[in-house]
mmCIF file of C-alpha atoms and ligand atoms in Angstrom:
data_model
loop_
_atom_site.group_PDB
_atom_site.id
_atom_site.type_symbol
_atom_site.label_atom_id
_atom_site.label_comp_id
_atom_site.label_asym_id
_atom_site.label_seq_id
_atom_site.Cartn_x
_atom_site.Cartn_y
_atom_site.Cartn_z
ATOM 1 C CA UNK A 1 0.000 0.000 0.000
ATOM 2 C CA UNK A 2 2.638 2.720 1.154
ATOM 3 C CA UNK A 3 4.684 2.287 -2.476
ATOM 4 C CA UNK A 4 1.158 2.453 -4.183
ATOM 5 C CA UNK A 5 0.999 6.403 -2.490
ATOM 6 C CA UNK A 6 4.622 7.117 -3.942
ATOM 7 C CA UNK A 7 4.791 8.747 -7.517
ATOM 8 C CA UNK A 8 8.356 8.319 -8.089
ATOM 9 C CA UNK A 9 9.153 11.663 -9.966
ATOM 10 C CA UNK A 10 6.061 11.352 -12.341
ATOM 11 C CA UNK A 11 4.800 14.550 -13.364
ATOM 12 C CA UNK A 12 1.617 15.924 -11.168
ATOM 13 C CA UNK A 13 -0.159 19.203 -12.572
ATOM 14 C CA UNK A 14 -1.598 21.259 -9.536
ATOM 15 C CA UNK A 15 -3.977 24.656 -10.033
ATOM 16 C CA UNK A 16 -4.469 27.304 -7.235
ATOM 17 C CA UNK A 17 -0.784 26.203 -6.279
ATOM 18 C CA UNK A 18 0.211 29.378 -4.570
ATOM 19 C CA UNK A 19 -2.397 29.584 -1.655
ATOM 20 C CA UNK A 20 -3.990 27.548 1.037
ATOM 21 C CA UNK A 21 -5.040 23.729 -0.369
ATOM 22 C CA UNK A 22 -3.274 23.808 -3.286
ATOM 23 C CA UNK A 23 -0.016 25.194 -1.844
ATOM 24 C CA UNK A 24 -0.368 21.795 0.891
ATOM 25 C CA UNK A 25 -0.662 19.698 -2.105
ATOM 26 C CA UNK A 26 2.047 21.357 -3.260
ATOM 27 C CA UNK A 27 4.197 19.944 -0.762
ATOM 28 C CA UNK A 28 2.431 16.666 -0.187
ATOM 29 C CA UNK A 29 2.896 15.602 -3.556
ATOM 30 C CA UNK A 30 6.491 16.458 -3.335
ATOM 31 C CA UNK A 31 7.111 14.324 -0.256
ATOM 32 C CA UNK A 32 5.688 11.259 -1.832
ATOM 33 C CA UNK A 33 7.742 11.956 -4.810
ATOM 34 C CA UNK A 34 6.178 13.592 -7.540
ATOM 35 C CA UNK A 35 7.496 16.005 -9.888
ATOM 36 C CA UNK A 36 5.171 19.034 -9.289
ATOM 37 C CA UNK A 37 4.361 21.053 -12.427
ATOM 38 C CA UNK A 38 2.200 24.257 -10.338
ATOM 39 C CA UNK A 39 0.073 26.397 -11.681
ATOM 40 C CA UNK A 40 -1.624 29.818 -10.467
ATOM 41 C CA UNK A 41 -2.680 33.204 -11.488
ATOM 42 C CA UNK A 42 -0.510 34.726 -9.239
ATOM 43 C CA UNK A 43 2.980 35.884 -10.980
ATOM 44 C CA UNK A 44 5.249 36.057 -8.120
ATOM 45 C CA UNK A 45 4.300 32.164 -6.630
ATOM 46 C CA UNK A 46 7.166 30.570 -8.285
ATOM 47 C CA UNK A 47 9.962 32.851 -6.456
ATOM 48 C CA UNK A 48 8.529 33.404 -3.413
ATOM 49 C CA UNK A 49 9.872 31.100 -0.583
ATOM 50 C CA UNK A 50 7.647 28.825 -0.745
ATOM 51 C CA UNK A 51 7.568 28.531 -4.255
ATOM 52 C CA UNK A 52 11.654 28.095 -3.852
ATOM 53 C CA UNK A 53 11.516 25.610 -1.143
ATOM 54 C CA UNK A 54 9.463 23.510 -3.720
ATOM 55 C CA UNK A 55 12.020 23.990 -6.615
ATOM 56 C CA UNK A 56 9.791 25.918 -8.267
ATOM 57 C CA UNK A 57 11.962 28.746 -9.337
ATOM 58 C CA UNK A 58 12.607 27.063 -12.543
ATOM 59 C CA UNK A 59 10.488 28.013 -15.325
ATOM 60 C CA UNK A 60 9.124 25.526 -16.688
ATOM 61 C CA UNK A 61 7.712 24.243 -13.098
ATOM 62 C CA UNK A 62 5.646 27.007 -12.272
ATOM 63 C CA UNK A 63 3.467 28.517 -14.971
ATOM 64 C CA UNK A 64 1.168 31.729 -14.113
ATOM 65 C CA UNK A 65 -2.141 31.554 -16.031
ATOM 66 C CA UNK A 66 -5.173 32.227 -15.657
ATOM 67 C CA UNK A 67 -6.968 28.367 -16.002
ATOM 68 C CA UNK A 68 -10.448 30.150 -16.925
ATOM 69 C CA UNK A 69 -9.214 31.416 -20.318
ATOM 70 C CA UNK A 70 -8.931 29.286 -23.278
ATOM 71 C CA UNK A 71 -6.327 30.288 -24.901
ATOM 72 C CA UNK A 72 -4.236 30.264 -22.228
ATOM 73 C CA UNK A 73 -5.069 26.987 -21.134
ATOM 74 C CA UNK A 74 -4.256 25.845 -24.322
ATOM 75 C CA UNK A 75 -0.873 27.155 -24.077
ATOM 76 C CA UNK A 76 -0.428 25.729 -21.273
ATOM 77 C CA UNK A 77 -0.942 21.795 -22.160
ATOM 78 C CA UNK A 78 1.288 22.482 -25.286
ATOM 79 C CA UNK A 79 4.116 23.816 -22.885
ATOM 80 C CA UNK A 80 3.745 21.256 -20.350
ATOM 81 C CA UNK A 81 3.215 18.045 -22.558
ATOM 82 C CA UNK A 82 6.621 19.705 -24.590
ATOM 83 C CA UNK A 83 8.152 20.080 -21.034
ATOM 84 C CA UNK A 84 7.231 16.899 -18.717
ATOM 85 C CA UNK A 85 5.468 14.432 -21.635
ATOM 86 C CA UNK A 86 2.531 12.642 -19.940
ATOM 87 C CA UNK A 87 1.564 13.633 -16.867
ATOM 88 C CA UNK A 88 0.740 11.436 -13.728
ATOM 89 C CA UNK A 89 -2.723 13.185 -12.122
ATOM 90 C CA UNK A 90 -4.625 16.086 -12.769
ATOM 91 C CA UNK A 91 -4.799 18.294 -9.375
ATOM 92 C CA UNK A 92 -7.416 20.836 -10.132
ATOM 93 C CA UNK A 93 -8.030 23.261 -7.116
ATOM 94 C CA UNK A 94 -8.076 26.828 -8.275
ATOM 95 C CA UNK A 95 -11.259 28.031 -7.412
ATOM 96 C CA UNK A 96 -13.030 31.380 -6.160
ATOM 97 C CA UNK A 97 -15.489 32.199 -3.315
ATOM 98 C CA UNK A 98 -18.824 34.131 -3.741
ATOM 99 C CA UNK A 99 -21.412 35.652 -1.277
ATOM 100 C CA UNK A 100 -24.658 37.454 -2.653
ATOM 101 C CA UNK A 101 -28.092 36.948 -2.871
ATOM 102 C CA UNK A 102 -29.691 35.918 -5.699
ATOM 103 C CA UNK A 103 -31.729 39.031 -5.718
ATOM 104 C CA UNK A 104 -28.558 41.541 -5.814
ATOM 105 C CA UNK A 105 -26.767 39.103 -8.026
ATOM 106 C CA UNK A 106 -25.687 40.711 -11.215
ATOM 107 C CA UNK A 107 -24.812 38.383 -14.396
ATOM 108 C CA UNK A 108 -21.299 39.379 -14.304
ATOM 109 C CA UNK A 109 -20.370 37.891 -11.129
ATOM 110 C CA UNK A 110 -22.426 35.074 -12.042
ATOM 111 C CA UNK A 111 -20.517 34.150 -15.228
ATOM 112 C CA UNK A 112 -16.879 35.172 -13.434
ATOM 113 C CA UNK A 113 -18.236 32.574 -10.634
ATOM 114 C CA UNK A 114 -18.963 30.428 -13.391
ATOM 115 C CA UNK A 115 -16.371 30.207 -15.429
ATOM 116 C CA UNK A 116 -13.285 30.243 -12.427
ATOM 117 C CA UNK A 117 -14.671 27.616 -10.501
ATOM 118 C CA UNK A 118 -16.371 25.026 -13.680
ATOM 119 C CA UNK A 119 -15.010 26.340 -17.134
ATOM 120 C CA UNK A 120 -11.585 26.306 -16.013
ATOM 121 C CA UNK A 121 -11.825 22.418 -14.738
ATOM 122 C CA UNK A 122 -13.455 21.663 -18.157
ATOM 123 C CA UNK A 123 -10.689 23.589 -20.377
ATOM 124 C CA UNK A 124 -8.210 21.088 -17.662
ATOM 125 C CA UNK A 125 -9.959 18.361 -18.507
ATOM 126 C CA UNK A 126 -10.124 18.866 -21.697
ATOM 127 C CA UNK A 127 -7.019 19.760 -22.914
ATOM 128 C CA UNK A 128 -4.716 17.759 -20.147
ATOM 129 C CA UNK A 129 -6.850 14.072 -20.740
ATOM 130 C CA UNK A 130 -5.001 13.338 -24.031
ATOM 131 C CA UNK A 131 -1.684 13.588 -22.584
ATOM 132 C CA UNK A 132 -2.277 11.566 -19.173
ATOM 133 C CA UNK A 133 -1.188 8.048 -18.766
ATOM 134 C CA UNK A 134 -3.031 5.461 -19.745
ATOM 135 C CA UNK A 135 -4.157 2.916 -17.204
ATOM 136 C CA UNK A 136 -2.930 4.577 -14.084
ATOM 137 C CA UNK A 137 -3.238 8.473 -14.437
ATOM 138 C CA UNK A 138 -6.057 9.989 -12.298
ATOM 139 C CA UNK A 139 -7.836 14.044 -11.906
ATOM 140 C CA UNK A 140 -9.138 15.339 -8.903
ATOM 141 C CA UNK A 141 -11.520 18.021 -9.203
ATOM 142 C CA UNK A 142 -12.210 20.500 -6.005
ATOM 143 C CA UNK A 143 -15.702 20.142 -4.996
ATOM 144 C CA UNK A 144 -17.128 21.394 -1.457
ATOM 145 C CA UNK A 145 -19.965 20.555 0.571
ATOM 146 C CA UNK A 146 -21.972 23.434 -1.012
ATOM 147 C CA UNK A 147 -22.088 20.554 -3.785
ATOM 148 C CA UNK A 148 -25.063 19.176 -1.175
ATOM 149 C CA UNK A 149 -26.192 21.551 1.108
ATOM 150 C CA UNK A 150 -26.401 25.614 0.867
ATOM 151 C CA UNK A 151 -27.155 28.345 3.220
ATOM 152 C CA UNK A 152 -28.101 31.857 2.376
ATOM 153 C CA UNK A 153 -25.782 34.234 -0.246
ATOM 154 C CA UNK A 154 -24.067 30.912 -1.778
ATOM 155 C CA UNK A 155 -26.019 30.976 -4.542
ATOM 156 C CA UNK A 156 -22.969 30.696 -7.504
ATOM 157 C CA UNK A 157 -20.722 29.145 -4.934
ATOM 158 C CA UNK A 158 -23.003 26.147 -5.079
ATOM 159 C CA UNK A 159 -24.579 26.179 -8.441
ATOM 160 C CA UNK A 160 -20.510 25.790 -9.501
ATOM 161 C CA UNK A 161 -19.707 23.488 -7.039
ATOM 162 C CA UNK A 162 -22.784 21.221 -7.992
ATOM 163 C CA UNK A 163 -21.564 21.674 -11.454
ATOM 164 C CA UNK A 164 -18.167 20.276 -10.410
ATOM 165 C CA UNK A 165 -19.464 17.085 -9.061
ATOM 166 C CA UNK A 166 -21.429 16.181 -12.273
ATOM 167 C CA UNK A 167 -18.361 17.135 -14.573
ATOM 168 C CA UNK A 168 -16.652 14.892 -12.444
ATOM 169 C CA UNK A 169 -18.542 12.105 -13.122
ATOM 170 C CA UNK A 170 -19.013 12.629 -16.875
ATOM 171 C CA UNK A 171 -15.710 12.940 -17.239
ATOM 172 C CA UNK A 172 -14.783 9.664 -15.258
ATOM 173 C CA UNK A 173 -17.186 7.731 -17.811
ATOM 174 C CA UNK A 174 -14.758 9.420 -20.768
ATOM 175 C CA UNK A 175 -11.911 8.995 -19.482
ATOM 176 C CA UNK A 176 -12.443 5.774 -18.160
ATOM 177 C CA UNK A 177 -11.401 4.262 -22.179
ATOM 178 C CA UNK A 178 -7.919 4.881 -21.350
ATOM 179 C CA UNK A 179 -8.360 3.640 -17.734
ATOM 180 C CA UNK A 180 -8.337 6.947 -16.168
ATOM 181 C CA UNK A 181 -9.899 7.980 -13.069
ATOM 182 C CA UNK A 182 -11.953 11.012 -12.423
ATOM 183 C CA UNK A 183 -12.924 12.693 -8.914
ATOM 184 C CA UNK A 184 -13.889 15.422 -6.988
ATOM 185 C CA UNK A 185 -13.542 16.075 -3.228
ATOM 186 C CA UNK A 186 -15.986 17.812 -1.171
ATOM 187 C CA UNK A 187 -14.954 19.541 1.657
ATOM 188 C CA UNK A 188 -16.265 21.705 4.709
ATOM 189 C CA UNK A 189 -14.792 24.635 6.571
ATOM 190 C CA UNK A 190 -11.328 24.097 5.628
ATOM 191 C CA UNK A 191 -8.504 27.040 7.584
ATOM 192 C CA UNK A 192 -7.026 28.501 4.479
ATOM 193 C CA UNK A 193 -5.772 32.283 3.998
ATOM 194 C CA UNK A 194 -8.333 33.071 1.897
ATOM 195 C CA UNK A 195 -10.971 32.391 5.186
ATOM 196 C CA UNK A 196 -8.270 34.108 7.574
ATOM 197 C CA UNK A 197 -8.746 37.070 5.868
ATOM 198 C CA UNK A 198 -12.246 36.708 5.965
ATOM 199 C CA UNK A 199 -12.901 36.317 9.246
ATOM 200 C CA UNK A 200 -10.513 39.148 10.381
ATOM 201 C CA UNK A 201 -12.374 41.215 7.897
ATOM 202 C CA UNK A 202 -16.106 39.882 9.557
ATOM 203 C CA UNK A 203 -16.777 38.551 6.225
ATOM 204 C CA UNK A 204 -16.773 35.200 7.084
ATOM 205 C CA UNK A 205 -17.585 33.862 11.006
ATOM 206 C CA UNK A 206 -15.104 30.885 11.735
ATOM 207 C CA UNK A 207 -16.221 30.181 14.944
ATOM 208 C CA UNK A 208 -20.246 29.229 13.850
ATOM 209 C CA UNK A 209 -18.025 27.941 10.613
ATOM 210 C CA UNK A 210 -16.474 25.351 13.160
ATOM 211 C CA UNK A 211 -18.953 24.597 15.480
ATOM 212 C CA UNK A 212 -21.042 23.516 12.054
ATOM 213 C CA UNK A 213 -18.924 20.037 12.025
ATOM 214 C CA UNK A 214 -19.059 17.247 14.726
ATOM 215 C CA UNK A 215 -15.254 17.814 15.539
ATOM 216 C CA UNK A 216 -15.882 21.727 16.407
ATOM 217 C CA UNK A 217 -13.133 22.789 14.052
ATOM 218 C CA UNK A 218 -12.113 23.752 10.709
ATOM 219 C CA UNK A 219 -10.159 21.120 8.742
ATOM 220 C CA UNK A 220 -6.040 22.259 8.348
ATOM 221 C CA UNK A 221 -5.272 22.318 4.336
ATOM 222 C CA UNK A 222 -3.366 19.185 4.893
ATOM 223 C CA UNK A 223 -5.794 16.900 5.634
ATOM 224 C CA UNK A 224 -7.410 18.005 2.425
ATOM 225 C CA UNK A 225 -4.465 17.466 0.882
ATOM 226 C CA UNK A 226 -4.226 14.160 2.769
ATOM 227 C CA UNK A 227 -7.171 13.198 0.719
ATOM 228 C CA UNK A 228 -6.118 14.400 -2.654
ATOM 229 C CA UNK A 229 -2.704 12.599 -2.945
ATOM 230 C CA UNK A 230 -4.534 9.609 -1.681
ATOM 231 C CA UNK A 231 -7.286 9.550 -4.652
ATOM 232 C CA UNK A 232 -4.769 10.943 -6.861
ATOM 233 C CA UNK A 233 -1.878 8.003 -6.181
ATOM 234 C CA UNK A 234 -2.417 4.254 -7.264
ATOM 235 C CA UNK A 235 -3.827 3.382 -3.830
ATOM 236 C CA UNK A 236 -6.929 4.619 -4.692
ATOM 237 C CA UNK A 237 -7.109 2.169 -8.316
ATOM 238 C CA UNK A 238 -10.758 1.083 -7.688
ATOM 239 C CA UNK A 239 -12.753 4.522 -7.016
ATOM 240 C CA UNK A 240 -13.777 6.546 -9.574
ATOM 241 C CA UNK A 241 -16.710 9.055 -10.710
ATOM 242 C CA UNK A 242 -17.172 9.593 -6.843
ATOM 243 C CA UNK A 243 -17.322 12.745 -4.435
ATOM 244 C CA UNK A 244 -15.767 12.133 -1.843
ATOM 245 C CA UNK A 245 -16.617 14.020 1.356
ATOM 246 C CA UNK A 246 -14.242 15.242 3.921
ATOM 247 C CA UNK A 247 -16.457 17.716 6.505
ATOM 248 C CA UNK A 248 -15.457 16.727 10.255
ATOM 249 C CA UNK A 249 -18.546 15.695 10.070
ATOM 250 C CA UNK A 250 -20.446 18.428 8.691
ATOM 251 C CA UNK A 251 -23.125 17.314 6.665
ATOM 252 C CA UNK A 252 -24.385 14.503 9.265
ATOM 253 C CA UNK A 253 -26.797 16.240 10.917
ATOM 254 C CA UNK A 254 -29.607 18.583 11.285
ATOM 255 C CA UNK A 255 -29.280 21.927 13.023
ATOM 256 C CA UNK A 256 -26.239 22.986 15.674
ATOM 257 C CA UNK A 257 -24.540 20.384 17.335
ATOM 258 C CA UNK A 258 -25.176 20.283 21.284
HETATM 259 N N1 LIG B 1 -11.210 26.995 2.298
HETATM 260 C C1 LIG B 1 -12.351 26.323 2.387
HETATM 261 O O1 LIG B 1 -13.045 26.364 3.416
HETATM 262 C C2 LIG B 1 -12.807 25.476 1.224
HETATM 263 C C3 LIG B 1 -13.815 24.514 1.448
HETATM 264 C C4 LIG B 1 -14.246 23.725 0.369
HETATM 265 C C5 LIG B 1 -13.689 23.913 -0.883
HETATM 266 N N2 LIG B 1 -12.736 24.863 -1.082
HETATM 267 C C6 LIG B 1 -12.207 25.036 -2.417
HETATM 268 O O2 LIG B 1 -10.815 24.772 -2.416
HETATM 269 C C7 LIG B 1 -10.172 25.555 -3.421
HETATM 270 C C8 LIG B 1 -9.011 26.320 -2.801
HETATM 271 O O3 LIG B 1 -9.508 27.091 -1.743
HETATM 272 P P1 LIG B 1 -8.539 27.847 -0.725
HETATM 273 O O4 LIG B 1 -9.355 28.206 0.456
HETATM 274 O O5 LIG B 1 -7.280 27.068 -0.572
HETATM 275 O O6 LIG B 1 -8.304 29.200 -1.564
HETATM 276 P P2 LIG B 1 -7.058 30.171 -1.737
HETATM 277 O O7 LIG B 1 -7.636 31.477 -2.155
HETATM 278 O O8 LIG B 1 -6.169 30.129 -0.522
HETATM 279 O O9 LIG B 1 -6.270 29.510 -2.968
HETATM 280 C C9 LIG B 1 -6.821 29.508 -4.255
HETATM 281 C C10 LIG B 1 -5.692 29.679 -5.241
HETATM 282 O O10 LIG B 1 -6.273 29.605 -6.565
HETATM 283 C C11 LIG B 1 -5.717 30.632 -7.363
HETATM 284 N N3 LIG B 1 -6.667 31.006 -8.409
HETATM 285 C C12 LIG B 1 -7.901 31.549 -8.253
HETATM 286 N N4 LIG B 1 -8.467 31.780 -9.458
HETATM 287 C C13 LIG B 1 -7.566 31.380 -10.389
HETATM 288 C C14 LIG B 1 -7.566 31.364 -11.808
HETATM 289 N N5 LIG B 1 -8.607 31.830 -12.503
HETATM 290 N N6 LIG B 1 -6.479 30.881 -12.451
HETATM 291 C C15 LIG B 1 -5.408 30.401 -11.757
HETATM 292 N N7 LIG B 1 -5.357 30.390 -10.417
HETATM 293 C C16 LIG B 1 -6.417 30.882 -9.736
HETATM 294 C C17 LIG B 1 -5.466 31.800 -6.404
HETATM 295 O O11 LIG B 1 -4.468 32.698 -6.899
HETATM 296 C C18 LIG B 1 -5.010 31.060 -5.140
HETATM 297 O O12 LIG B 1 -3.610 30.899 -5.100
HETATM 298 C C19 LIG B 1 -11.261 26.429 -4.038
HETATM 299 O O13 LIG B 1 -11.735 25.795 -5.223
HETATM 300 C C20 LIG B 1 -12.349 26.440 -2.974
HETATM 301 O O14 LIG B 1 -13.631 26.660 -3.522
HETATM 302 C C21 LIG B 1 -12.266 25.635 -0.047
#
């Protein structure tokens, strides 16, 4: 089982790599092995110190793009496929928040919503499929719990997250010609920067967030991560097309816990 987790310097393509879950499966990955081929919007991931500490100040390991946009997507398989060959697993993470009602909600944010958190996981899909290995390769698409269950103001958030699980499994039927698995992880309240800033900001209340799951905390990034290098690696040969949940608990009862 334990050499089954290893990927012995195959070639792993993670989105959202900079920040929060990607940036543990970042490190994960490179742990077990792999040969991490990051990508994120933001420029200055591949220098900055964690970036280095990954050895991603090369180049060709870290590639800022913005995985919503065609074209650049597009790019992006050429350069890596010319750069690595085929690629391992298919981390896709990259993802945005959204709070408004549906009321207030203008199209705009609806379609940016939209098309960062679903579009970009089919143009991945799409485009990175052809050049994964046969038999053994494996994408894991970034779901939540909002997949399930909503609450007020999450609107897009869960519409795209919905969307994600379905793609997930459409995709796992496709792919599964060349013996490739598809799928998507669902998680709860998970303690990334992104809801740091949040909550210092009163956006977002982490306590109620953590007193939602039966363990009475947010998850750490690495026990998402946990998760994703474990349905990513060859230990996990027999699932496929599933969304998998990982809440503390969250979505296993009604109402606050007591
Ligand atoms: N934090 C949570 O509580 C939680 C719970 C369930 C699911 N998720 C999902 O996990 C994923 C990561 O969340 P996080 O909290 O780690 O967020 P984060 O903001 O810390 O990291 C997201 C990363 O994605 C990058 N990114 C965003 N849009 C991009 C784009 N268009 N192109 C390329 N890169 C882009 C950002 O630059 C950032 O580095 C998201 O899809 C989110 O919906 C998070």
């Amino acid at each position: 089982m334990l050499d089954l987790l290893k990927f012995d310097g195959a070639p792993v393509v993670i989105t959202g790599a900079a920040s929060g879950i990607g940036l543990s499966c970042c490190e994960l990955f490179t742990d077990l092995g792999a040969k991490i081929v990051a990508v994120d919007s933001d420029p200055t991931f591949g220098l900055s110190q964690h970036g280095t500490a990954l050895g991603l100040d090369w180049p060709e390991r870290y590639y800022s793009i913005d995985v919503s946009q065609e074209s650049e997507v597009r790019q992006l398989a050429k350069e890596v496929f010319s750069d690595f060959g085929e690629i391992a697993s298919l981390v896709n993470i990259a993802g945005v928040g959204s709070t408004s009602s549906l009321e207030k909600m203008d199209l705009a944010h609806w379609n940016r919503i939209m098309q960062t958190n679903v579009t970009s996981m089919f143009l991945m899909v799409r485009e990175f499929l052809p050049m994964m290995r046969e038999n053994t390769g494996s994408v894991v698409n970034m779901s939540s719990t909002y997949a399930f269950a909503s609450r007020s103001n999450k609107a897009a958030y869960s519409a795209s997250k919905g969307a994600i699980v379905s793609l997930t499994k459409a995709a796992a039927i496709e792919a599964s010609r060349k013996g490739i698995r598809v799928n998507a992880v669902c998680p709860g309240p998970v303690m990334t920067p992104r809801r740091v800033d949040a909550g210092a900001d009163g956006v977002d209340d982490l306590e109620k967030a953590a007193r939602r799951t039966l363990q009475g905390r947010m998850a750490l990034p690495g026990e998402i991560a946990n998760l994703i290098a474990f349905l990513a690696s060859r230990a996990a040969s027999y699932i496929t097309g599933s969304a998998v949940i990982i809440d503390g608990g969250q979505l296993s009862h009604i109402g606050e816990v007591t």
